[in-house]
Tab-separated table of C-alpha atoms and ligand atoms in Angstrom:
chain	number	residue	atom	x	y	z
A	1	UNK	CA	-23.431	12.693	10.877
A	2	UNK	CA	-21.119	10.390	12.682
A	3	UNK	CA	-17.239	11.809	14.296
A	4	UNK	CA	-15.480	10.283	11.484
A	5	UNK	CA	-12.808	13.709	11.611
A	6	UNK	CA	-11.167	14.578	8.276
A	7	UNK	CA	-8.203	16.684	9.493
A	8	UNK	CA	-5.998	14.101	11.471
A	9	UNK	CA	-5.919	12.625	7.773
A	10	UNK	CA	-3.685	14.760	6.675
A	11	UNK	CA	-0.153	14.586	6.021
A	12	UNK	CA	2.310	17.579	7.836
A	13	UNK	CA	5.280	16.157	7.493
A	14	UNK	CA	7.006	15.365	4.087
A	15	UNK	CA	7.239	11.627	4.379
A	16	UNK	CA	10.843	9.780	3.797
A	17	UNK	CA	10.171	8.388	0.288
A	18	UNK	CA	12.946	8.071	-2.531
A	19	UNK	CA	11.190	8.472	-6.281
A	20	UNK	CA	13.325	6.137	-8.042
A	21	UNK	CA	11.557	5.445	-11.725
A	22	UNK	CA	8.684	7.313	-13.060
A	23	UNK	CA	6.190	7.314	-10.125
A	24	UNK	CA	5.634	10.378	-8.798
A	25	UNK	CA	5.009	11.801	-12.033
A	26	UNK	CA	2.932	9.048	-13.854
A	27	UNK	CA	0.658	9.858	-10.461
A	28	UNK	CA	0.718	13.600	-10.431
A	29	UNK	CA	-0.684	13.132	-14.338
A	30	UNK	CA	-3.359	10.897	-12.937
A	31	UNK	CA	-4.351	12.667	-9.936
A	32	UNK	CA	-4.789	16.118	-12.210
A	33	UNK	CA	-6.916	14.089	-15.236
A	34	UNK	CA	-9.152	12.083	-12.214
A	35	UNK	CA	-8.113	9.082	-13.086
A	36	UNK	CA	-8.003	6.401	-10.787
A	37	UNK	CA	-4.392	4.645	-9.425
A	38	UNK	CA	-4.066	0.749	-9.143
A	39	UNK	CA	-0.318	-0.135	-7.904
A	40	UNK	CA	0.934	-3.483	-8.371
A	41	UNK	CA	3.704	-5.068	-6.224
A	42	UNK	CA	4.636	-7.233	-3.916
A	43	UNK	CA	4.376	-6.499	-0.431
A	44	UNK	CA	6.971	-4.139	1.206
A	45	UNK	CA	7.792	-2.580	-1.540
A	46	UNK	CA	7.203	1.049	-0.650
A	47	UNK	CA	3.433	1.487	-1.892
A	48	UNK	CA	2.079	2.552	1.566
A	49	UNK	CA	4.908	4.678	1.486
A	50	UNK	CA	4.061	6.481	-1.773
A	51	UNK	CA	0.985	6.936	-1.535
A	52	UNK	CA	1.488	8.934	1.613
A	53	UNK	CA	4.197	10.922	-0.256
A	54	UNK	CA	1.860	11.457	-3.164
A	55	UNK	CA	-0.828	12.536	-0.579
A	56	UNK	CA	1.372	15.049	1.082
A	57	UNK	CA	2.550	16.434	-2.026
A	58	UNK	CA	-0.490	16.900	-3.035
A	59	UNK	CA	-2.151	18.165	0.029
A	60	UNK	CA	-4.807	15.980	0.437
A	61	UNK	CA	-5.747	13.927	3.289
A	62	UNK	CA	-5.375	10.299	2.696
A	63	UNK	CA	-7.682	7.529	3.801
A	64	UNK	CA	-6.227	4.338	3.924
A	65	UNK	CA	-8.042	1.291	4.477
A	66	UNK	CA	-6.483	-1.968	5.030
A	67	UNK	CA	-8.115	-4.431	3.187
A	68	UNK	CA	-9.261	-7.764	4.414
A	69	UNK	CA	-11.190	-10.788	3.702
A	70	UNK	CA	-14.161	-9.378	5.772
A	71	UNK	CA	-14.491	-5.920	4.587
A	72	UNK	CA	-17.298	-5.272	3.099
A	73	UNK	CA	-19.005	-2.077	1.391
A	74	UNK	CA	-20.978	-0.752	4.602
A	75	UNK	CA	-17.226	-0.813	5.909
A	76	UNK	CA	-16.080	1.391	3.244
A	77	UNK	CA	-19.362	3.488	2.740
A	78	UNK	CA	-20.772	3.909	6.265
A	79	UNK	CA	-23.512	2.458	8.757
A	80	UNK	CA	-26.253	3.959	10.764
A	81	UNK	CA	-25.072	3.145	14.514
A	82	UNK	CA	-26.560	4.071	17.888
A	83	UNK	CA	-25.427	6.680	19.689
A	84	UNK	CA	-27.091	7.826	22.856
A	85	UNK	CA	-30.059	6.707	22.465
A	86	UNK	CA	-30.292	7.958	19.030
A	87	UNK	CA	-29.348	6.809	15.240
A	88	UNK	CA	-26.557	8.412	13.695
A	89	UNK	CA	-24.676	7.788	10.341
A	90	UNK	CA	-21.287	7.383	10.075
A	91	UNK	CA	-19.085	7.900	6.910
A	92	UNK	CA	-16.847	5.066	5.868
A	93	UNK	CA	-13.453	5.844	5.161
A	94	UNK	CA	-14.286	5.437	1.636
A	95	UNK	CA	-17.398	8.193	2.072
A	96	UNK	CA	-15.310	10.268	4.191
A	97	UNK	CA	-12.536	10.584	1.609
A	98	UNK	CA	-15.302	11.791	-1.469
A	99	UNK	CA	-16.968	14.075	0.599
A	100	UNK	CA	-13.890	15.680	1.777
A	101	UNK	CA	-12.073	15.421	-2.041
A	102	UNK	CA	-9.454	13.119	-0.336
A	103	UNK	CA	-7.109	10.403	-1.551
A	104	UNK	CA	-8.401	6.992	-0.541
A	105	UNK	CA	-6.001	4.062	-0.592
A	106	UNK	CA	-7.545	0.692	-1.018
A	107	UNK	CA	-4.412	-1.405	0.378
A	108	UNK	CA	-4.357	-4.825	-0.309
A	109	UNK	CA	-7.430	-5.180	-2.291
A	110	UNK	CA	-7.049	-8.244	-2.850
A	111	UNK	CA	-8.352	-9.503	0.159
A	112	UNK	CA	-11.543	-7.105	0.283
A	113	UNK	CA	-14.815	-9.228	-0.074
A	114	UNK	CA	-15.980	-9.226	-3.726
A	115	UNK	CA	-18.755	-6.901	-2.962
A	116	UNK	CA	-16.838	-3.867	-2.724
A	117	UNK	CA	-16.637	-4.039	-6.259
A	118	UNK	CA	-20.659	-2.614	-6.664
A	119	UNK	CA	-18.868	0.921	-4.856
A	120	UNK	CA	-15.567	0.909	-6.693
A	121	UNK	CA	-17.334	0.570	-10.416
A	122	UNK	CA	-19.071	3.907	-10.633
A	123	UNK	CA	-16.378	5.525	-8.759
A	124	UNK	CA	-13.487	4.284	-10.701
A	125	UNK	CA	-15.646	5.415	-14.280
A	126	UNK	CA	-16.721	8.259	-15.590
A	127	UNK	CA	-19.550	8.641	-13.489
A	128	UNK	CA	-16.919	9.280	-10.279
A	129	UNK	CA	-20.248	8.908	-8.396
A	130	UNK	CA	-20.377	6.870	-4.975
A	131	UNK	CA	-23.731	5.309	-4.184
A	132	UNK	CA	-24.851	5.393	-0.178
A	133	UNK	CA	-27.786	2.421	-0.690
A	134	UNK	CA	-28.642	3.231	2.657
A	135	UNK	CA	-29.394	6.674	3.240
A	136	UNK	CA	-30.861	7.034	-0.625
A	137	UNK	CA	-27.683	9.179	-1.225
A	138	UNK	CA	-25.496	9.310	-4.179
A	139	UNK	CA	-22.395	11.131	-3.859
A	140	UNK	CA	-20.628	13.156	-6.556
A	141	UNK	CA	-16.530	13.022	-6.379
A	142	UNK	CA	-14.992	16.524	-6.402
A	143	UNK	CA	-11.898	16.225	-8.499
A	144	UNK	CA	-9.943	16.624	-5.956
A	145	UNK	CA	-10.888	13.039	-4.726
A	146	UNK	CA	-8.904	10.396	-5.784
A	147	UNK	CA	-9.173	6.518	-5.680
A	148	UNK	CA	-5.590	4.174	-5.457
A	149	UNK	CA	-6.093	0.503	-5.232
A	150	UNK	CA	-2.599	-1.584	-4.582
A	151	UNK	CA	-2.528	-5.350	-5.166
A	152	UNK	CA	-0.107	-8.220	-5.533
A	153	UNK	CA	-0.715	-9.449	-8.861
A	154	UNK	CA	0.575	-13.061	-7.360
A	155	UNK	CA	-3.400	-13.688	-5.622
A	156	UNK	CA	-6.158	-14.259	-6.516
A	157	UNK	CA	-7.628	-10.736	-6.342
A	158	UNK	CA	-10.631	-8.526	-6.717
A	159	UNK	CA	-9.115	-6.565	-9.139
A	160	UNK	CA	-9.476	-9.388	-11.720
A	161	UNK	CA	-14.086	-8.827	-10.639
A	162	UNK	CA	-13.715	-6.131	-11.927
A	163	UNK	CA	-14.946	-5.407	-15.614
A	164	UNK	CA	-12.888	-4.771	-18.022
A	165	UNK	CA	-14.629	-1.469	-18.377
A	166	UNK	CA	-13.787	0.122	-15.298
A	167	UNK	CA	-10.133	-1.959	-14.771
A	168	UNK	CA	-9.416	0.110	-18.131
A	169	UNK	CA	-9.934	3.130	-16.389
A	170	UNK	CA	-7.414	2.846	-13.831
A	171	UNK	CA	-3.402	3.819	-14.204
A	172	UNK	CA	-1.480	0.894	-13.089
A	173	UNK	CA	1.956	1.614	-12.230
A	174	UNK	CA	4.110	-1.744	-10.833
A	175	UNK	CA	6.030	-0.675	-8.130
A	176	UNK	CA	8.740	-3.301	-8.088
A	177	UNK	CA	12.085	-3.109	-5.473
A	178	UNK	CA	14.456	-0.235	-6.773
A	179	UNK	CA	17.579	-0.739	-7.842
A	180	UNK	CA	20.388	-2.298	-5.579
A	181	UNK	CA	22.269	0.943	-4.918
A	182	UNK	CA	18.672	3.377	-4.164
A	183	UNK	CA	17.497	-0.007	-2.114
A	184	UNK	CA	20.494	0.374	0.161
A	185	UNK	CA	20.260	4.231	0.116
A	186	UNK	CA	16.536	3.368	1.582
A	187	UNK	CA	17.614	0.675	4.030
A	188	UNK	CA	20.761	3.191	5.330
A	189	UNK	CA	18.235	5.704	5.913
A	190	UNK	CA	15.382	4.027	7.480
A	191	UNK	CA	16.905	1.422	9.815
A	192	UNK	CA	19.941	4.158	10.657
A	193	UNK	CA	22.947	1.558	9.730
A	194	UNK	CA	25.902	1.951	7.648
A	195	UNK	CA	26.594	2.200	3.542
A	196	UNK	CA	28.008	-0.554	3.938
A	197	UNK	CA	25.806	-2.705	5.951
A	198	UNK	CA	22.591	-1.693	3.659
A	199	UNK	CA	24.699	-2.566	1.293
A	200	UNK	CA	25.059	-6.334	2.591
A	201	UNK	CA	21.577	-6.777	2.994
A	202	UNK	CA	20.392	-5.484	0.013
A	203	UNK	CA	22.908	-8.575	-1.096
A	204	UNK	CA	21.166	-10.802	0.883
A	205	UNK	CA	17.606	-9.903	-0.215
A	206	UNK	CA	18.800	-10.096	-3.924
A	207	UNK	CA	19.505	-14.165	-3.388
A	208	UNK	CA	16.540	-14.367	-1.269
A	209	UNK	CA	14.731	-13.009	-4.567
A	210	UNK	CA	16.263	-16.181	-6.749
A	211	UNK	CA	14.904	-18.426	-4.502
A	212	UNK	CA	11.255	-17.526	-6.049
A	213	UNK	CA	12.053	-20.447	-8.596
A	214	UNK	CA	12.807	-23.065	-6.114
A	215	UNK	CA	9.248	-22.496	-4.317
A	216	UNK	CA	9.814	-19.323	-2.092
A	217	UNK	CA	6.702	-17.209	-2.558
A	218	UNK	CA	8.316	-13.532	-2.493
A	219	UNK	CA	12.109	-12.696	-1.447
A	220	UNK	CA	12.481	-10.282	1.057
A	221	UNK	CA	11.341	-7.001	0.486
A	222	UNK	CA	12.690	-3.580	1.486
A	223	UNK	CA	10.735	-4.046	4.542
A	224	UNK	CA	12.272	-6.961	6.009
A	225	UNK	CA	15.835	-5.460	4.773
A	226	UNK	CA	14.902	-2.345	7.325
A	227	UNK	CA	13.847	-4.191	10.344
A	228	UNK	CA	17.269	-6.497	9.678
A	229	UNK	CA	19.037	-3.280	9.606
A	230	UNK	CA	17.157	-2.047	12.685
A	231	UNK	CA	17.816	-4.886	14.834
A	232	UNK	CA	21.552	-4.914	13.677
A	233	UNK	CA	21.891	-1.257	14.872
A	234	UNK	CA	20.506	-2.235	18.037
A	235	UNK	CA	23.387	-4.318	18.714
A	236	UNK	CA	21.458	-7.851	17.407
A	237	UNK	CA	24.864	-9.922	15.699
A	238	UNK	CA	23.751	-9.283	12.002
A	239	UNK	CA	23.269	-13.323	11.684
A	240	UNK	CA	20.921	-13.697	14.193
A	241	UNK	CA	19.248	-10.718	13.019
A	242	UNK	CA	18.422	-11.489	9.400
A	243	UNK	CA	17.477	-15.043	11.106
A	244	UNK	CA	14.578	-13.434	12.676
A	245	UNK	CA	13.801	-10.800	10.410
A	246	UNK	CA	14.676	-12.484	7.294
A	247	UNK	CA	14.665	-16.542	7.137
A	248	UNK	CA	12.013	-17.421	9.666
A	249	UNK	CA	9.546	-14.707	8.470
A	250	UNK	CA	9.500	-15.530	4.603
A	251	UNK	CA	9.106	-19.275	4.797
A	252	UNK	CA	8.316	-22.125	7.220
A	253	UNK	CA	9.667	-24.571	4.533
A	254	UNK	CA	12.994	-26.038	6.330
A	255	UNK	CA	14.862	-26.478	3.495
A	256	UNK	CA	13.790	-23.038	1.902
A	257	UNK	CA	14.945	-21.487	5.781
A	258	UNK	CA	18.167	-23.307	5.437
A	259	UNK	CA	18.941	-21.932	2.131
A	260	UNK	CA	18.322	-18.982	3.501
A	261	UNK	CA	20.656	-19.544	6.239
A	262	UNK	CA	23.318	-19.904	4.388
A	263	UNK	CA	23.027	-17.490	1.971
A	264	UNK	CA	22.998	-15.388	5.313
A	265	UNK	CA	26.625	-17.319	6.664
A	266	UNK	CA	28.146	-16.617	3.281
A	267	UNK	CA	27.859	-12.555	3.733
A	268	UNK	CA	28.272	-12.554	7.728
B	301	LIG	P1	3.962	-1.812	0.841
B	301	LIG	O1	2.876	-0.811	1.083
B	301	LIG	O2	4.334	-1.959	-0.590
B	301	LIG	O3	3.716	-3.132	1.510
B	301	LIG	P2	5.561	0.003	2.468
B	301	LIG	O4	5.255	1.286	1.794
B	301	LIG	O5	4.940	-0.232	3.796
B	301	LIG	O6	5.291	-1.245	1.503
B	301	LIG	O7	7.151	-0.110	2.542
B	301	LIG	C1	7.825	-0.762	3.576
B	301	LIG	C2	8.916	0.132	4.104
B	301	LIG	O8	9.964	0.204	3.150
B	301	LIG	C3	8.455	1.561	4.329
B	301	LIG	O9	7.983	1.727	5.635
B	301	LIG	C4	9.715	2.358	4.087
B	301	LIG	O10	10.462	2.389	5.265
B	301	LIG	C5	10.489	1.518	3.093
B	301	LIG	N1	10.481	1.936	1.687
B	301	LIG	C6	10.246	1.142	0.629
B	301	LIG	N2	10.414	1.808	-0.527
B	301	LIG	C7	10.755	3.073	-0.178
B	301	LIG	C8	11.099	4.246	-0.937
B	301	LIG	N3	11.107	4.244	-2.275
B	301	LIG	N4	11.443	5.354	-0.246
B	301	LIG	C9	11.447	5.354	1.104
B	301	LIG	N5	11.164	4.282	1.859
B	301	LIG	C10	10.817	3.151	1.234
């Protein structure tokens, strides 16, 4: 076996996250019936976030693997590799998380290669069985394990290769931005600035979210409100701040970042 260690997966500290709908407990029902988790949303929205809350709550260890357009299933499952001399196998995060009845978190699965699909099927049905090709294995999933996909139902996404059959099996739960008063709650905590300044920028994402009919792809999410907020605390005047953090990192249309602009002016 390879070094892949399953203890510095798991979560000590209870993470920051603020349940503000149904979430935690639409989870908790899946997690105790095995069945698996896909969260929808758009990016920034506090998925990464929950599922490390869910994970700590739970007391599993959670894997999380950053999807992109190059992983492919010997990424997730494992490879033989060459160690000293000799040929050892190492798990894949995927691998390490059945084995060890962990919480794997598929982020972004939308840019995985379509091939991951062939280890996601049998694992995401009733069989809860991972095949290792390689090594002749096939795993069984204690139900402790637990598989959560999150995608942005805007692309093109793997999630649509998969059949029916097993996408039927999943809980999907659309994590969309909270409400304006729990957003700013979230932003005052995280970035450390005042009600009243969370406040503002949970304003300014709000217009930034109208803007999705004239051509802007996503408004700004919680995310970009925090590292606004942080770079305000650090002493950053707020309107060059949300330039930076804000404007310039959702669009490199000009008249989209000018919009932006002055939706910015208008609050500082
Ligand atoms: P996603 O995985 O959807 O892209 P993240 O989980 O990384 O988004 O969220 C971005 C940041 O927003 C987090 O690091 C966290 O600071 C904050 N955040 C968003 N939603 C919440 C929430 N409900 N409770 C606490 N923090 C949140």
């Amino acid at each position: 076996m390879g070094t892949q260690r399953i203890e510095e997966h798991y979560i000590v500290t209870e993470p920051y996250y603020r349940v503000h709908g149904q979430e935690l407990t639409i989870a908790l029902a899946a997690y105790e019936h095995q069945i698996p988790l896909l969260l929808k949303g758009p990016t920034g929205s506090g998925k990464s976030r929950f599922m490390q809350y869910l994970a700590w709550k739970l007391g599993r260890p959670l894997i999380t693997v950053s999807c992109h357009d190059d992983l492919s299933t010997s990424d997730l499952v494992g490879r033989y590799l060459i160690r000293g001399g000799e040929t050892v196998w190492m798990d894949g995060p995927l691998t390490l998380a059945v084995r060890h009845g962990g919480i794997c978190y598929l982020d972004e699965i939308v840019e995985a290669r379509k091939d991951t699909t062939v280890v996601i099927h049998p694992l995401a049905d009733d069989r809860r069985e991972l095949p290792i090709e390689k090594r002749g294995e096939i795993l069984s999933a204690p139900p402790e394990f637990m598989l959560a996909l999150s995608y942005n139902p805007g692309y093109q996404s793997v999630v649509k290769d998969l059949k029916p059959s097993t996408r039927q099996r999943f809980i999907a739960l659309e994590l969309t931005y909270p409400s304006p008063d729990i957003e700013a709650e979230i932003v005052q905590h995280e970035a450390g600035v005042s009600k009243e300044e969370a406040e503002k920028l949970v304003r300014l994402a709000e217009m930034t979210r109208s803007l999705e009919d004239a051509g802007l792809q996503e408004g700004a999410s919680t995310r970009l409100l925090i590292h606004a907020g942080t770079l305000i605390r650090s002493g950053i005047a707020p309107r060059q701040a949300c330039k930076v953090t804000i404007s310039e990192p959702l669009s490199d249309d000009h008249e989209l970042v000018a919009a932006i602009d002055e939706m910015i002016s208008s609050l500082y």
